[in-house]
Every structure is written in structure tokens, then in C-alpha cells.
Amino acid sequence: MQLVRFSSLFVACYFLAGCQLNQSNSPANPINTISDAESTLENVISDKSCDATYQCRVIGFGERACGGPSRFAIYSIKNSKQEDVEFLANEITQFEKTYNESTNAFSTCEHNPSPQTLCIANTCKLIERKQ
């Protein structure tokens, strides 16, 4: 009987050893909600100062029910790590995708083109594209 318990414990430990904890390379504390992720992203991209337009980036994030990003954000790679921004944007997208699937959400399926950004007066500015 003790051998069966030990064997069961060994097998359980063996399988659990292959599992990863929900650890990430997040630039902040663990993210538990979409609002946490959005707040963290906003903090990471808050300094939009730049010296040239090549430092300004646009990232689409979130998930519309029929696909594509639900919104866009601009940031400066002079002051924000691109990897951190992409990680947080991906977290938000996954949260929204899960939410959309669990609630059978629907949305308009119009195409939202990615906006452009320029460095104007040493600040990354959003330039809306005319449709």
C-alpha cells in the first residue's frame, strides 16, 4: 500500500515538474485583470518624447470579436522597451480574446487602419489616416 502511494506521488510529481507556473517576463507585478494590464501599459508608454520619427511606434492591441486590434497606442522606443510594450499589448489581447469567446461577443467588422505617428516638437504624435 505504501509502495502504491509512493508510486502515485512520484508519478504526480513527474507530471507536475513539466508544468510551468504562470510566470512571465512582465515588466511589472503579475497582471490579474485587463485593467491592470492597461494601466501598466499606459505607465510604460507614458513618456512619448523623441528626437526623431524613427523612435515613434504604433502598436495595435486588444481583440475585436471579428478579429483585429480593438485600439492602437503610440509610444517612443527612446523611453519604452519595445519588448515590454509588446508583452503588455499581447496580454491585453489575450484577455479580450478570452472575454469575447466566453461571452459570445460581437462587433463591427469594419477595417480599422493602423494610424501613423510622427515626432513633432520632440513628442510622438498620432496622425490619423483619412479613409
PDB file of C-alpha atoms in Angstrom, residues 6-124:
ATOM      1  CA  PHE A   6       4.832   6.463  -3.210  1.00  0.00           C
ATOM      2  CA  SER A   7       4.393   5.490  -6.869  1.00  0.00           C
ATOM      3  CA  SER A   8       1.342   7.743  -7.194  1.00  0.00           C
ATOM      4  CA  LEU A   9       3.203  10.613  -5.569  1.00  0.00           C
ATOM      5  CA  PHE A  10       6.201  10.045  -7.844  1.00  0.00           C
ATOM      6  CA  VAL A  11       4.020   9.997 -10.974  1.00  0.00           C
ATOM      7  CA  ALA A  12       2.192  13.163  -9.875  1.00  0.00           C
ATOM      8  CA  CYS A  13       5.482  14.957  -9.194  1.00  0.00           C
ATOM      9  CA  TYR A  14       6.870  13.790 -12.521  1.00  0.00           C
ATOM     10  CA  PHE A  15       3.965  15.277 -14.461  1.00  0.00           C
ATOM     11  CA  LEU A  16       3.845  18.455 -12.406  1.00  0.00           C
ATOM     12  CA  ALA A  17       7.557  19.009 -12.917  1.00  0.00           C
ATOM     13  CA  GLY A  18       6.851  19.572 -16.594  1.00  0.00           C
ATOM     14  CA  CYS A  19       4.253  22.226 -15.843  1.00  0.00           C
ATOM     15  CA  GLN A  20       5.268  25.838 -15.742  1.00  0.00           C
ATOM     16  CA  LEU A  21       3.884  28.252 -13.258  1.00  0.00           C
ATOM     17  CA  ASN A  22       2.174  31.257 -14.745  1.00  0.00           C
ATOM     18  CA  GLN A  23       5.362  33.270 -14.600  1.00  0.00           C
ATOM     19  CA  SER A  24       6.195  35.791 -17.217  1.00  0.00           C
ATOM     20  CA  ASN A  25       8.796  38.294 -18.167  1.00  0.00           C
ATOM     21  CA  SER A  26       6.345  41.045 -17.354  1.00  0.00           C
ATOM     22  CA  PRO A  27       7.885  44.438 -16.717  1.00  0.00           C
ATOM     23  CA  ALA A  28       5.656  44.836 -13.676  1.00  0.00           C
ATOM     24  CA  ASN A  29       3.887  42.831 -10.999  1.00  0.00           C
ATOM     25  CA  PRO A  30       1.708  39.908 -12.069  1.00  0.00           C
ATOM     26  CA  ILE A  31      -1.206  41.042 -14.172  1.00  0.00           C
ATOM     27  CA  ASN A  32      -4.543  39.752 -12.959  1.00  0.00           C
ATOM     28  CA  THR A  33      -7.067  41.778 -14.913  1.00  0.00           C
ATOM     29  CA  ILE A  34      -7.335  43.624 -18.167  1.00  0.00           C
ATOM     30  CA  SER A  35      -7.477  46.937 -16.292  1.00  0.00           C
ATOM     31  CA  ASP A  36      -4.194  46.053 -14.551  1.00  0.00           C
ATOM     32  CA  ALA A  37      -2.621  45.343 -17.931  1.00  0.00           C
ATOM     33  CA  GLU A  38      -3.992  48.553 -19.452  1.00  0.00           C
ATOM     34  CA  SER A  39      -2.751  50.643 -16.511  1.00  0.00           C
ATOM     35  CA  THR A  40       0.671  49.034 -16.710  1.00  0.00           C
ATOM     36  CA  LEU A  41       0.857  49.588 -20.474  1.00  0.00           C
ATOM     37  CA  GLU A  42      -0.142  53.232 -20.052  1.00  0.00           C
ATOM     38  CA  ASN A  43       2.612  53.707 -17.475  1.00  0.00           C
ATOM     39  CA  VAL A  44       5.209  52.011 -19.690  1.00  0.00           C
ATOM     40  CA  ILE A  45       4.383  54.207 -22.722  1.00  0.00           C
ATOM     41  CA  SER A  46       3.621  57.459 -20.882  1.00  0.00           C
ATOM     42  CA  ASP A  47       6.859  59.221 -21.866  1.00  0.00           C
ATOM     43  CA  LYS A  48       6.396  59.861 -25.575  1.00  0.00           C
ATOM     44  CA  SER A  49       9.407  62.165 -26.012  1.00  0.00           C
ATOM     45  CA  CYS A  50      11.531  61.612 -29.104  1.00  0.00           C
ATOM     46  CA  ASP A  51      14.406  63.061 -31.099  1.00  0.00           C
ATOM     47  CA  ALA A  52      13.299  61.702 -34.483  1.00  0.00           C
ATOM     48  CA  THR A  53      10.296  59.974 -36.051  1.00  0.00           C
ATOM     49  CA  TYR A  54      12.063  56.598 -36.225  1.00  0.00           C
ATOM     50  CA  GLN A  55      11.714  56.427 -32.415  1.00  0.00           C
ATOM     51  CA  CYS A  56       7.902  56.639 -32.600  1.00  0.00           C
ATOM     52  CA  ARG A  57       5.955  53.394 -32.878  1.00  0.00           C
ATOM     53  CA  VAL A  58       2.325  52.306 -33.120  1.00  0.00           C
ATOM     54  CA  ILE A  59       1.049  49.066 -31.657  1.00  0.00           C
ATOM     55  CA  GLY A  60      -2.372  47.527 -32.139  1.00  0.00           C
ATOM     56  CA  PHE A  61      -3.765  45.608 -29.201  1.00  0.00           C
ATOM     57  CA  GLY A  62      -6.970  44.199 -27.829  1.00  0.00           C
ATOM     58  CA  GLU A  63      -9.168  41.854 -29.812  1.00  0.00           C
ATOM     59  CA  ARG A  64     -12.324  42.766 -31.657  1.00  0.00           C
ATOM     60  CA  ALA A  65     -14.821  39.933 -31.800  1.00  0.00           C
ATOM     61  CA  CYS A  66     -14.454  39.558 -35.555  1.00  0.00           C
ATOM     62  CA  GLY A  67     -10.689  39.922 -35.440  1.00  0.00           C
ATOM     63  CA  GLY A  68      -8.093  42.619 -35.453  1.00  0.00           C
ATOM     64  CA  PRO A  69      -6.966  45.028 -32.760  1.00  0.00           C
ATOM     65  CA  SER A  70      -9.601  46.968 -30.844  1.00  0.00           C
ATOM     66  CA  ARG A  71      -7.348  50.004 -30.405  1.00  0.00           C
ATOM     67  CA  PHE A  72      -3.914  51.442 -31.038  1.00  0.00           C
ATOM     68  CA  ALA A  73      -1.308  53.126 -28.866  1.00  0.00           C
ATOM     69  CA  ILE A  74       1.746  55.174 -29.717  1.00  0.00           C
ATOM     70  CA  TYR A  75       4.997  55.093 -27.828  1.00  0.00           C
ATOM     71  CA  SER A  76       8.622  56.100 -28.077  1.00  0.00           C
ATOM     72  CA  ILE A  77      11.350  53.477 -28.176  1.00  0.00           C
ATOM     73  CA  LYS A  78      13.636  56.147 -26.764  1.00  0.00           C
ATOM     74  CA  ASN A  79      11.884  55.741 -23.420  1.00  0.00           C
ATOM     75  CA  SER A  80       9.974  52.450 -23.558  1.00  0.00           C
ATOM     76  CA  LYS A  81      11.341  48.964 -24.124  1.00  0.00           C
ATOM     77  CA  GLN A  82       9.656  47.580 -27.211  1.00  0.00           C
ATOM     78  CA  GLU A  83       9.647  44.073 -25.684  1.00  0.00           C
ATOM     79  CA  ASP A  84       7.717  45.328 -22.634  1.00  0.00           C
ATOM     80  CA  VAL A  85       5.177  47.162 -24.782  1.00  0.00           C
ATOM     81  CA  GLU A  86       4.654  44.110 -26.998  1.00  0.00           C
ATOM     82  CA  PHE A  87       4.324  41.818 -23.974  1.00  0.00           C
ATOM     83  CA  LEU A  88       1.662  44.004 -22.341  1.00  0.00           C
ATOM     84  CA  ALA A  89      -0.205  44.538 -25.614  1.00  0.00           C
ATOM     85  CA  ASN A  90      -0.254  40.766 -26.092  1.00  0.00           C
ATOM     86  CA  GLU A  91      -1.556  40.264 -22.525  1.00  0.00           C
ATOM     87  CA  ILE A  92      -4.428  42.693 -23.163  1.00  0.00           C
ATOM     88  CA  THR A  93      -5.192  41.000 -26.476  1.00  0.00           C
ATOM     89  CA  GLN A  94      -5.343  37.583 -24.787  1.00  0.00           C
ATOM     90  CA  PHE A  95      -7.614  38.908 -22.020  1.00  0.00           C
ATOM     91  CA  GLU A  96     -10.011  40.399 -24.578  1.00  0.00           C
ATOM     92  CA  LYS A  97      -9.920  37.319 -26.793  1.00  0.00           C
ATOM     93  CA  THR A  98     -10.829  35.127 -23.821  1.00  0.00           C
ATOM     94  CA  TYR A  99     -13.570  37.535 -22.792  1.00  0.00           C
ATOM     95  CA  ASN A 100     -15.002  37.672 -26.324  1.00  0.00           C
ATOM     96  CA  GLU A 101     -15.042  33.885 -26.590  1.00  0.00           C
ATOM     97  CA  SER A 102     -16.644  33.391 -23.174  1.00  0.00           C
ATOM     98  CA  THR A 103     -19.392  35.973 -23.772  1.00  0.00           C
ATOM     99  CA  ASN A 104     -20.018  35.275 -27.466  1.00  0.00           C
ATOM    100  CA  ALA A 105     -19.305  38.944 -28.084  1.00  0.00           C
ATOM    101  CA  PHE A 106     -19.796  40.525 -31.471  1.00  0.00           C
ATOM    102  CA  SER A 107     -18.555  43.732 -33.039  1.00  0.00           C
ATOM    103  CA  THR A 108     -18.463  45.607 -36.286  1.00  0.00           C
ATOM    104  CA  CYS A 109     -16.148  44.068 -38.817  1.00  0.00           C
ATOM    105  CA  GLU A 110     -15.016  47.286 -40.443  1.00  0.00           C
ATOM    106  CA  HIS A 111     -11.338  47.673 -41.193  1.00  0.00           C
ATOM    107  CA  ASN A 112      -9.514  49.984 -38.783  1.00  0.00           C
ATOM    108  CA  PRO A 113      -6.273  51.042 -40.425  1.00  0.00           C
ATOM    109  CA  SER A 114      -3.254  51.453 -38.209  1.00  0.00           C
ATOM    110  CA  PRO A 115      -2.603  55.137 -37.517  1.00  0.00           C
ATOM    111  CA  GLN A 116       0.735  56.758 -38.191  1.00  0.00           C
ATOM    112  CA  THR A 117       2.965  58.568 -35.750  1.00  0.00           C
ATOM    113  CA  LEU A 118       5.455  61.369 -36.188  1.00  0.00           C
ATOM    114  CA  CYS A 119       7.934  63.066 -33.893  1.00  0.00           C
ATOM    115  CA  ILE A 120       6.618  66.628 -33.679  1.00  0.00           C
ATOM    116  CA  ALA A 121       8.162  69.101 -31.225  1.00  0.00           C
ATOM    117  CA  ASN A 122      10.101  66.223 -29.620  1.00  0.00           C
ATOM    118  CA  THR A 123       6.928  64.249 -28.845  1.00  0.00           C
ATOM    119  CA  CYS A 124       5.466  61.244 -30.655  1.00  0.00           C
TER     120      CYS A 124
END
